[in-house]
């Protein structure tokens, strides 16, 4: 079982088989776009539950989905597609956002992820609907 974190945020995962996977994260934000899109992908790719993220700063809740109790921040894998997804049903409080981000980065480095894709919504004004993207290097644009 792989673990990452410094104690305030812990990631516990068993048996990631993907090699240099793409990690997609969907945390709640504007319009719940990240959460909804990532959940759809998990279902469409028939991804397997492999672990969870937990923190003493997360609210003490469990998520009920199709009769099963789940952690609020879960990790799924599709070995066939070489994709790992991290989905959250709770917002990350700003006071713990750095620790959550650091734990995520440390963990993705430990599994040798080749990319991290963050799915999120942006509020727009007007009728024109567009898709925006950003990258960390010009080569990724």
Short mmCIF file of N, CA and C in Angstrom, two decimals:
data_model
loop_
_atom_site.label_atom_id
_atom_site.label_comp_id
_atom_site.label_asym_id
_atom_site.label_seq_id
_atom_site.Cartn_x
_atom_site.Cartn_y
_atom_site.Cartn_z
N UNK A 1 0.85 -1.18 0.00
CA UNK A 1 0.00 0.00 0.00
C UNK A 1 0.89 1.24 0.00
N UNK A 2 0.67 2.11 -0.94
CA UNK A 2 1.43 3.36 -1.02
C UNK A 2 0.77 4.41 -0.16
N UNK A 3 1.58 5.18 0.54
CA UNK A 3 1.06 6.25 1.36
C UNK A 3 1.87 7.51 1.12
N UNK A 4 1.21 8.65 1.22
CA UNK A 4 1.89 9.94 1.09
C UNK A 4 1.25 10.91 2.05
N UNK A 5 2.00 11.92 2.44
CA UNK A 5 1.46 12.95 3.31
C UNK A 5 2.35 13.14 4.52
N UNK A 6 2.12 14.23 5.20
CA UNK A 6 2.93 14.59 6.36
C UNK A 6 2.15 14.45 7.65
N UNK A 7 1.03 13.79 7.63
CA UNK A 7 0.24 13.63 8.83
C UNK A 7 -1.05 14.41 8.81
N UNK A 8 -1.04 15.66 8.32
CA UNK A 8 -2.28 16.42 8.30
C UNK A 8 -3.15 16.03 7.10
N UNK A 9 -2.53 15.55 6.03
CA UNK A 9 -3.25 15.03 4.86
C UNK A 9 -2.58 13.72 4.48
N UNK A 10 -3.36 12.66 4.38
CA UNK A 10 -2.81 11.34 4.07
C UNK A 10 -3.49 10.75 2.85
N UNK A 11 -2.69 10.15 1.99
CA UNK A 11 -3.20 9.45 0.81
C UNK A 11 -2.83 7.99 0.98
N UNK A 12 -3.83 7.13 0.95
CA UNK A 12 -3.61 5.69 1.08
C UNK A 12 -4.16 5.00 -0.16
N UNK A 13 -3.28 4.33 -0.87
CA UNK A 13 -3.66 3.69 -2.13
C UNK A 13 -3.08 2.29 -2.15
N UNK A 14 -3.86 1.35 -2.67
CA UNK A 14 -3.35 -0.01 -2.81
C UNK A 14 -3.24 -0.38 -4.28
N UNK A 15 -2.10 -0.82 -4.68
CA UNK A 15 -1.92 -1.46 -5.97
C UNK A 15 -2.17 -0.66 -7.23
N UNK A 16 -1.60 0.53 -7.38
CA UNK A 16 -1.70 1.24 -8.67
C UNK A 16 -0.86 0.44 -9.67
N UNK A 17 -1.49 0.01 -10.75
CA UNK A 17 -0.79 -0.79 -11.75
C UNK A 17 -0.40 0.01 -12.98
N UNK A 18 -1.00 1.17 -13.17
CA UNK A 18 -0.70 2.02 -14.33
C UNK A 18 0.75 2.49 -14.26
N UNK A 19 1.37 2.59 -15.41
CA UNK A 19 2.76 3.07 -15.49
C UNK A 19 2.75 4.49 -16.04
N UNK A 20 3.33 5.41 -15.29
CA UNK A 20 3.34 6.83 -15.68
C UNK A 20 1.95 7.30 -16.08
N UNK A 21 0.97 7.15 -15.19
CA UNK A 21 -0.40 7.49 -15.55
C UNK A 21 -0.65 8.99 -15.65
N UNK A 22 -1.74 9.31 -16.31
CA UNK A 22 -2.30 10.66 -16.25
C UNK A 22 -3.19 10.68 -15.01
N UNK A 23 -3.02 11.67 -14.15
CA UNK A 23 -3.85 11.81 -12.96
C UNK A 23 -4.83 12.94 -13.21
N UNK A 24 -6.11 12.64 -13.08
CA UNK A 24 -7.16 13.63 -13.27
C UNK A 24 -7.78 13.88 -11.90
N UNK A 25 -7.86 15.16 -11.52
CA UNK A 25 -8.47 15.47 -10.23
C UNK A 25 -9.69 16.34 -10.43
N UNK A 26 -10.75 15.98 -9.71
CA UNK A 26 -11.99 16.74 -9.78
C UNK A 26 -12.48 17.08 -8.39
N UNK A 27 -12.19 18.29 -7.96
CA UNK A 27 -12.66 18.79 -6.67
C UNK A 27 -13.82 19.74 -6.92
N UNK A 28 -14.76 19.87 -5.97
CA UNK A 28 -15.88 20.77 -6.18
C UNK A 28 -15.42 22.22 -6.32
N UNK A 29 -16.06 22.92 -7.20
CA UNK A 29 -15.77 24.33 -7.43
C UNK A 29 -16.99 24.96 -8.05
N UNK A 30 -16.79 25.94 -8.89
CA UNK A 30 -17.90 26.63 -9.54
C UNK A 30 -18.72 25.64 -10.36
N UNK A 31 -19.99 25.54 -10.05
CA UNK A 31 -20.89 24.66 -10.78
C UNK A 31 -20.63 23.19 -10.59
N UNK A 32 -19.76 22.82 -9.67
CA UNK A 32 -19.38 21.42 -9.42
C UNK A 32 -18.86 20.72 -10.67
N UNK A 33 -18.31 21.49 -11.61
CA UNK A 33 -17.85 20.94 -12.89
C UNK A 33 -16.80 19.86 -12.68
N UNK A 34 -15.80 20.13 -11.85
CA UNK A 34 -14.73 19.15 -11.64
C UNK A 34 -15.25 17.85 -11.09
N UNK A 35 -16.09 17.94 -10.08
CA UNK A 35 -16.65 16.76 -9.44
C UNK A 35 -17.54 15.97 -10.40
N UNK A 36 -18.44 16.64 -11.09
CA UNK A 36 -19.38 15.97 -11.99
C UNK A 36 -18.66 15.34 -13.18
N UNK A 37 -17.75 16.08 -13.81
CA UNK A 37 -17.03 15.55 -14.98
C UNK A 37 -16.16 14.36 -14.60
N UNK A 38 -15.50 14.43 -13.46
CA UNK A 38 -14.64 13.33 -13.03
C UNK A 38 -15.47 12.11 -12.66
N UNK A 39 -16.60 12.30 -11.99
CA UNK A 39 -17.48 11.17 -11.66
C UNK A 39 -17.99 10.50 -12.93
N UNK A 40 -18.34 11.29 -13.94
CA UNK A 40 -18.79 10.73 -15.21
C UNK A 40 -17.68 9.88 -15.85
N UNK A 41 -16.46 10.39 -15.83
CA UNK A 41 -15.33 9.66 -16.40
C UNK A 41 -15.10 8.35 -15.64
N UNK A 42 -15.17 8.39 -14.32
CA UNK A 42 -14.99 7.19 -13.50
C UNK A 42 -16.01 6.12 -13.89
N UNK A 43 -17.25 6.54 -14.07
CA UNK A 43 -18.30 5.59 -14.44
C UNK A 43 -18.14 5.07 -15.86
N UNK A 44 -17.86 5.97 -16.81
CA UNK A 44 -17.73 5.57 -18.21
C UNK A 44 -16.54 4.64 -18.45
N UNK A 45 -15.44 4.88 -17.75
CA UNK A 45 -14.25 4.03 -17.91
C UNK A 45 -14.27 2.82 -16.98
N UNK A 46 -15.35 2.70 -16.19
CA UNK A 46 -15.47 1.60 -15.24
C UNK A 46 -14.21 1.47 -14.38
N UNK A 47 -13.83 2.60 -13.82
CA UNK A 47 -12.61 2.65 -13.01
C UNK A 47 -12.80 1.92 -11.68
N UNK A 48 -11.71 1.42 -11.14
CA UNK A 48 -11.70 0.65 -9.91
C UNK A 48 -11.23 1.52 -8.74
N UNK A 49 -11.95 1.42 -7.62
CA UNK A 49 -11.55 2.14 -6.41
C UNK A 49 -10.23 1.57 -5.91
N UNK A 50 -9.25 2.45 -5.67
CA UNK A 50 -7.94 1.99 -5.20
C UNK A 50 -7.48 2.68 -3.92
N UNK A 51 -8.17 3.71 -3.47
CA UNK A 51 -7.72 4.38 -2.26
C UNK A 51 -8.46 5.66 -1.96
N UNK A 52 -7.90 6.40 -1.00
CA UNK A 52 -8.57 7.62 -0.55
C UNK A 52 -7.57 8.61 0.03
N UNK A 53 -8.01 9.84 0.11
CA UNK A 53 -7.27 10.90 0.79
C UNK A 53 -8.08 11.25 2.04
N UNK A 54 -7.37 11.47 3.14
CA UNK A 54 -8.05 11.82 4.38
C UNK A 54 -7.24 12.88 5.11
N UNK A 55 -7.91 13.63 5.94
CA UNK A 55 -7.24 14.67 6.71
C UNK A 55 -8.03 14.95 7.97
N UNK A 56 -7.31 15.30 9.02
CA UNK A 56 -7.99 15.71 10.24
C UNK A 56 -8.76 17.01 10.03
N UNK A 57 -8.48 17.70 8.93
CA UNK A 57 -9.16 18.96 8.62
C UNK A 57 -10.40 18.77 7.76
N UNK A 58 -10.62 17.56 7.24
CA UNK A 58 -11.82 17.30 6.45
C UNK A 58 -12.99 17.11 7.41
N UNK A 59 -14.20 17.46 6.98
CA UNK A 59 -15.36 17.24 7.84
C UNK A 59 -15.57 15.74 8.07
N UNK A 60 -16.04 15.36 9.24
CA UNK A 60 -16.23 13.94 9.56
C UNK A 60 -17.50 13.39 8.91
N UNK A 61 -17.42 13.14 7.61
CA UNK A 61 -18.59 12.65 6.88
C UNK A 61 -18.21 11.41 6.07
N UNK A 62 -19.24 10.69 5.68
CA UNK A 62 -19.10 9.59 4.73
C UNK A 62 -20.08 9.87 3.61
N UNK A 63 -19.79 9.37 2.43
CA UNK A 63 -20.64 9.59 1.27
C UNK A 63 -21.33 8.28 0.93
N UNK A 64 -22.64 8.32 0.78
CA UNK A 64 -23.41 7.13 0.42
C UNK A 64 -23.68 7.17 -1.07
N UNK A 65 -23.21 6.14 -1.82
CA UNK A 65 -23.39 6.09 -3.27
C UNK A 65 -23.77 4.67 -3.65
N UNK A 66 -24.97 4.52 -4.22
CA UNK A 66 -25.49 3.21 -4.62
C UNK A 66 -25.47 2.21 -3.47
N UNK A 67 -25.81 2.69 -2.29
CA UNK A 67 -25.91 1.84 -1.12
C UNK A 67 -24.61 1.57 -0.39
N UNK A 68 -23.50 2.06 -0.91
CA UNK A 68 -22.21 1.82 -0.28
C UNK A 68 -21.66 3.10 0.36
N UNK A 69 -21.03 2.96 1.50
CA UNK A 69 -20.42 4.09 2.19
C UNK A 69 -19.02 4.29 1.62
N UNK A 70 -18.71 5.53 1.27
CA UNK A 70 -17.42 5.88 0.68
C UNK A 70 -16.77 7.02 1.45
N UNK A 71 -15.46 7.12 1.30
CA UNK A 71 -14.72 8.27 1.81
C UNK A 71 -15.10 9.48 0.94
N UNK A 72 -15.02 10.69 1.47
CA UNK A 72 -15.39 11.85 0.66
C UNK A 72 -14.37 12.20 -0.44
N UNK A 73 -13.10 11.80 -0.29
CA UNK A 73 -12.09 12.02 -1.33
C UNK A 73 -11.54 10.64 -1.70
N UNK A 74 -11.85 10.21 -2.94
CA UNK A 74 -11.53 8.85 -3.36
C UNK A 74 -10.59 8.84 -4.56
N UNK A 75 -9.91 7.71 -4.73
CA UNK A 75 -8.98 7.55 -5.85
C UNK A 75 -9.37 6.29 -6.61
N UNK A 76 -9.45 6.43 -7.93
CA UNK A 76 -9.84 5.33 -8.82
C UNK A 76 -8.77 5.16 -9.90
N UNK A 77 -8.75 3.96 -10.49
CA UNK A 77 -7.77 3.69 -11.55
C UNK A 77 -8.42 2.93 -12.69
N UNK A 78 -8.00 3.26 -13.90
CA UNK A 78 -8.28 2.46 -15.09
C UNK A 78 -6.93 2.07 -15.67
N UNK A 79 -6.51 0.85 -15.36
CA UNK A 79 -5.22 0.38 -15.86
C UNK A 79 -5.23 0.32 -17.38
N UNK A 80 -6.36 -0.08 -17.97
CA UNK A 80 -6.47 -0.19 -19.43
C UNK A 80 -6.24 1.15 -20.12
N UNK A 81 -6.65 2.24 -19.47
CA UNK A 81 -6.50 3.58 -20.06
C UNK A 81 -5.33 4.35 -19.47
N UNK A 82 -4.63 3.75 -18.51
CA UNK A 82 -3.48 4.38 -17.87
C UNK A 82 -3.86 5.73 -17.23
N UNK A 83 -5.00 5.72 -16.53
CA UNK A 83 -5.54 6.93 -15.92
C UNK A 83 -5.87 6.66 -14.45
N UNK A 84 -5.54 7.62 -13.61
CA UNK A 84 -5.91 7.59 -12.21
C UNK A 84 -6.74 8.85 -11.96
N UNK A 85 -7.85 8.71 -11.24
CA UNK A 85 -8.71 9.85 -10.95
C UNK A 85 -8.83 10.06 -9.45
N UNK A 86 -8.75 11.32 -9.04
CA UNK A 86 -8.97 11.71 -7.65
C UNK A 86 -10.23 12.57 -7.65
N UNK A 87 -11.25 12.13 -6.93
CA UNK A 87 -12.51 12.87 -6.90
C UNK A 87 -12.87 13.21 -5.46
N UNK A 88 -13.38 14.42 -5.28
CA UNK A 88 -13.77 14.87 -3.95
C UNK A 88 -15.23 15.31 -3.95
N UNK A 89 -15.93 14.90 -2.91
CA UNK A 89 -17.30 15.35 -2.71
C UNK A 89 -17.37 16.46 -1.67
N UNK A 90 -16.21 16.92 -1.22
CA UNK A 90 -16.16 18.02 -0.25
C UNK A 90 -15.21 19.09 -0.77
N UNK A 91 -15.54 20.36 -0.51
CA UNK A 91 -14.59 21.41 -0.88
C UNK A 91 -13.39 21.40 0.06
N UNK A 92 -12.26 21.83 -0.45
CA UNK A 92 -11.06 21.93 0.38
C UNK A 92 -11.03 23.33 0.99
N UNK A 93 -10.98 23.39 2.31
CA UNK A 93 -10.94 24.68 3.00
C UNK A 93 -9.61 25.38 2.68
N UNK A 94 -9.64 26.69 2.44
CA UNK A 94 -8.40 27.41 2.09
C UNK A 94 -7.26 27.21 3.09
N UNK A 95 -7.56 27.01 4.36
CA UNK A 95 -6.49 26.86 5.35
C UNK A 95 -5.72 25.55 5.20
N UNK A 96 -6.28 24.58 4.51
CA UNK A 96 -5.61 23.29 4.34
C UNK A 96 -5.26 23.03 2.86
N UNK A 97 -5.55 23.99 2.00
CA UNK A 97 -5.33 23.77 0.56
C UNK A 97 -3.86 23.52 0.22
N UNK A 98 -2.94 24.18 0.91
CA UNK A 98 -1.52 23.94 0.63
C UNK A 98 -1.14 22.51 0.98
N UNK A 99 -1.58 22.02 2.14
CA UNK A 99 -1.26 20.66 2.56
C UNK A 99 -1.86 19.63 1.61
N UNK A 100 -3.10 19.86 1.15
CA UNK A 100 -3.73 18.95 0.20
C UNK A 100 -2.95 18.94 -1.11
N UNK A 101 -2.59 20.12 -1.60
CA UNK A 101 -1.82 20.21 -2.84
C UNK A 101 -0.47 19.52 -2.71
N UNK A 102 0.21 19.74 -1.61
CA UNK A 102 1.53 19.13 -1.41
C UNK A 102 1.42 17.61 -1.35
N UNK A 103 0.43 17.11 -0.63
CA UNK A 103 0.24 15.65 -0.55
C UNK A 103 -0.05 15.07 -1.93
N UNK A 104 -0.88 15.79 -2.71
CA UNK A 104 -1.19 15.33 -4.08
C UNK A 104 0.07 15.29 -4.93
N UNK A 105 0.87 16.34 -4.89
CA UNK A 105 2.09 16.40 -5.70
C UNK A 105 3.07 15.31 -5.26
N UNK A 106 3.28 15.17 -3.96
CA UNK A 106 4.18 14.12 -3.47
C UNK A 106 3.72 12.74 -3.93
N UNK A 107 2.43 12.50 -3.85
CA UNK A 107 1.89 11.19 -4.24
C UNK A 107 2.01 10.98 -5.75
N UNK A 108 1.68 11.99 -6.55
CA UNK A 108 1.79 11.81 -8.01
C UNK A 108 3.24 11.61 -8.44
N UNK A 109 4.17 12.25 -7.76
CA UNK A 109 5.59 12.00 -8.04
C UNK A 109 5.94 10.55 -7.68
N UNK A 110 5.42 10.06 -6.56
CA UNK A 110 5.74 8.69 -6.12
C UNK A 110 5.22 7.63 -7.07
N UNK A 111 4.12 7.91 -7.79
CA UNK A 111 3.61 6.94 -8.77
C UNK A 111 4.10 7.26 -10.18
N UNK A 112 4.98 8.25 -10.27
CA UNK A 112 5.59 8.64 -11.55
C UNK A 112 4.55 9.05 -12.59
N UNK A 113 3.57 9.84 -12.13
CA UNK A 113 2.55 10.34 -13.05
C UNK A 113 3.19 11.25 -14.09
N UNK A 114 2.74 11.15 -15.33
CA UNK A 114 3.33 11.99 -16.38
C UNK A 114 2.61 13.32 -16.50
N UNK A 115 1.35 13.39 -16.08
CA UNK A 115 0.58 14.64 -16.14
C UNK A 115 -0.43 14.66 -15.02
N UNK A 116 -0.80 15.86 -14.61
CA UNK A 116 -1.94 16.06 -13.71
C UNK A 116 -2.89 16.99 -14.44
N UNK A 117 -4.13 16.55 -14.57
CA UNK A 117 -5.16 17.36 -15.21
C UNK A 117 -6.17 17.75 -14.14
N UNK A 118 -6.34 19.06 -13.94
CA UNK A 118 -7.31 19.57 -12.97
C UNK A 118 -8.55 20.02 -13.73
N UNK A 119 -9.68 19.41 -13.40
CA UNK A 119 -10.94 19.75 -14.06
C UNK A 119 -11.69 20.73 -13.17
N UNK A 120 -12.06 21.88 -13.74
CA UNK A 120 -12.73 22.91 -12.94
C UNK A 120 -13.61 23.78 -13.83
N UNK A 121 -14.51 24.49 -13.22
CA UNK A 121 -15.37 25.42 -13.94
C UNK A 121 -14.94 26.85 -13.70
N UNK A 122 -15.26 27.69 -14.66
CA UNK A 122 -14.98 29.13 -14.56
C UNK A 122 -16.29 29.86 -14.85
N UNK A 123 -16.64 30.79 -13.98
CA UNK A 123 -17.84 31.59 -14.22
C UNK A 123 -17.59 32.53 -15.39
N UNK A 124 -18.53 32.58 -16.32
CA UNK A 124 -18.40 33.48 -17.47
C UNK A 124 -19.64 34.35 -17.56
N UNK A 125 -19.48 35.48 -18.20
CA UNK A 125 -20.59 36.39 -18.43
C UNK A 125 -20.99 36.30 -19.90
N UNK A 126 -22.26 36.40 -20.16
CA UNK A 126 -22.71 36.42 -21.54
C UNK A 126 -23.12 35.05 -22.05
N UNK A 127 -23.49 35.02 -23.32
CA UNK A 127 -24.02 33.82 -23.95
C UNK A 127 -22.95 32.94 -24.59
N UNK A 128 -21.77 33.48 -24.83
CA UNK A 128 -20.72 32.74 -25.53
C UNK A 128 -20.07 31.73 -24.58
N UNK A 129 -20.21 30.44 -24.89
CA UNK A 129 -19.63 29.39 -24.06
C UNK A 129 -18.33 28.92 -24.69
N UNK A 130 -17.25 28.96 -23.91
CA UNK A 130 -15.94 28.54 -24.41
C UNK A 130 -15.26 27.64 -23.39
N UNK A 131 -14.26 26.94 -23.85
CA UNK A 131 -13.45 26.10 -22.98
C UNK A 131 -12.08 26.74 -22.86
N UNK A 132 -11.60 26.89 -21.63
CA UNK A 132 -10.30 27.49 -21.38
C UNK A 132 -9.35 26.43 -20.84
N UNK A 133 -8.08 26.63 -21.08
CA UNK A 133 -7.07 25.73 -20.55
C UNK A 133 -5.83 26.51 -20.18
N UNK A 134 -5.03 25.94 -19.34
CA UNK A 134 -3.76 26.55 -18.96
C UNK A 134 -2.72 25.46 -18.83
N UNK A 135 -1.47 25.81 -18.92
CA UNK A 135 -0.39 24.83 -18.85
C UNK A 135 0.77 25.40 -18.05
N UNK A 136 1.65 24.53 -17.61
CA UNK A 136 2.81 24.97 -16.83
C UNK A 136 4.03 25.22 -17.70
N UNK A 137 3.99 24.77 -18.95
CA UNK A 137 5.10 25.01 -19.88
C UNK A 137 4.54 25.32 -21.26
N UNK A 138 5.25 26.10 -22.08
CA UNK A 138 4.78 26.39 -23.44
C UNK A 138 4.59 25.13 -24.28
N UNK A 139 5.39 24.10 -24.04
CA UNK A 139 5.28 22.86 -24.82
C UNK A 139 3.93 22.18 -24.62
N UNK A 140 3.32 22.37 -23.46
CA UNK A 140 2.02 21.75 -23.19
C UNK A 140 0.86 22.49 -23.83
N UNK A 141 1.09 23.73 -24.26
CA UNK A 141 0.02 24.48 -24.92
C UNK A 141 -0.19 23.91 -26.28
#
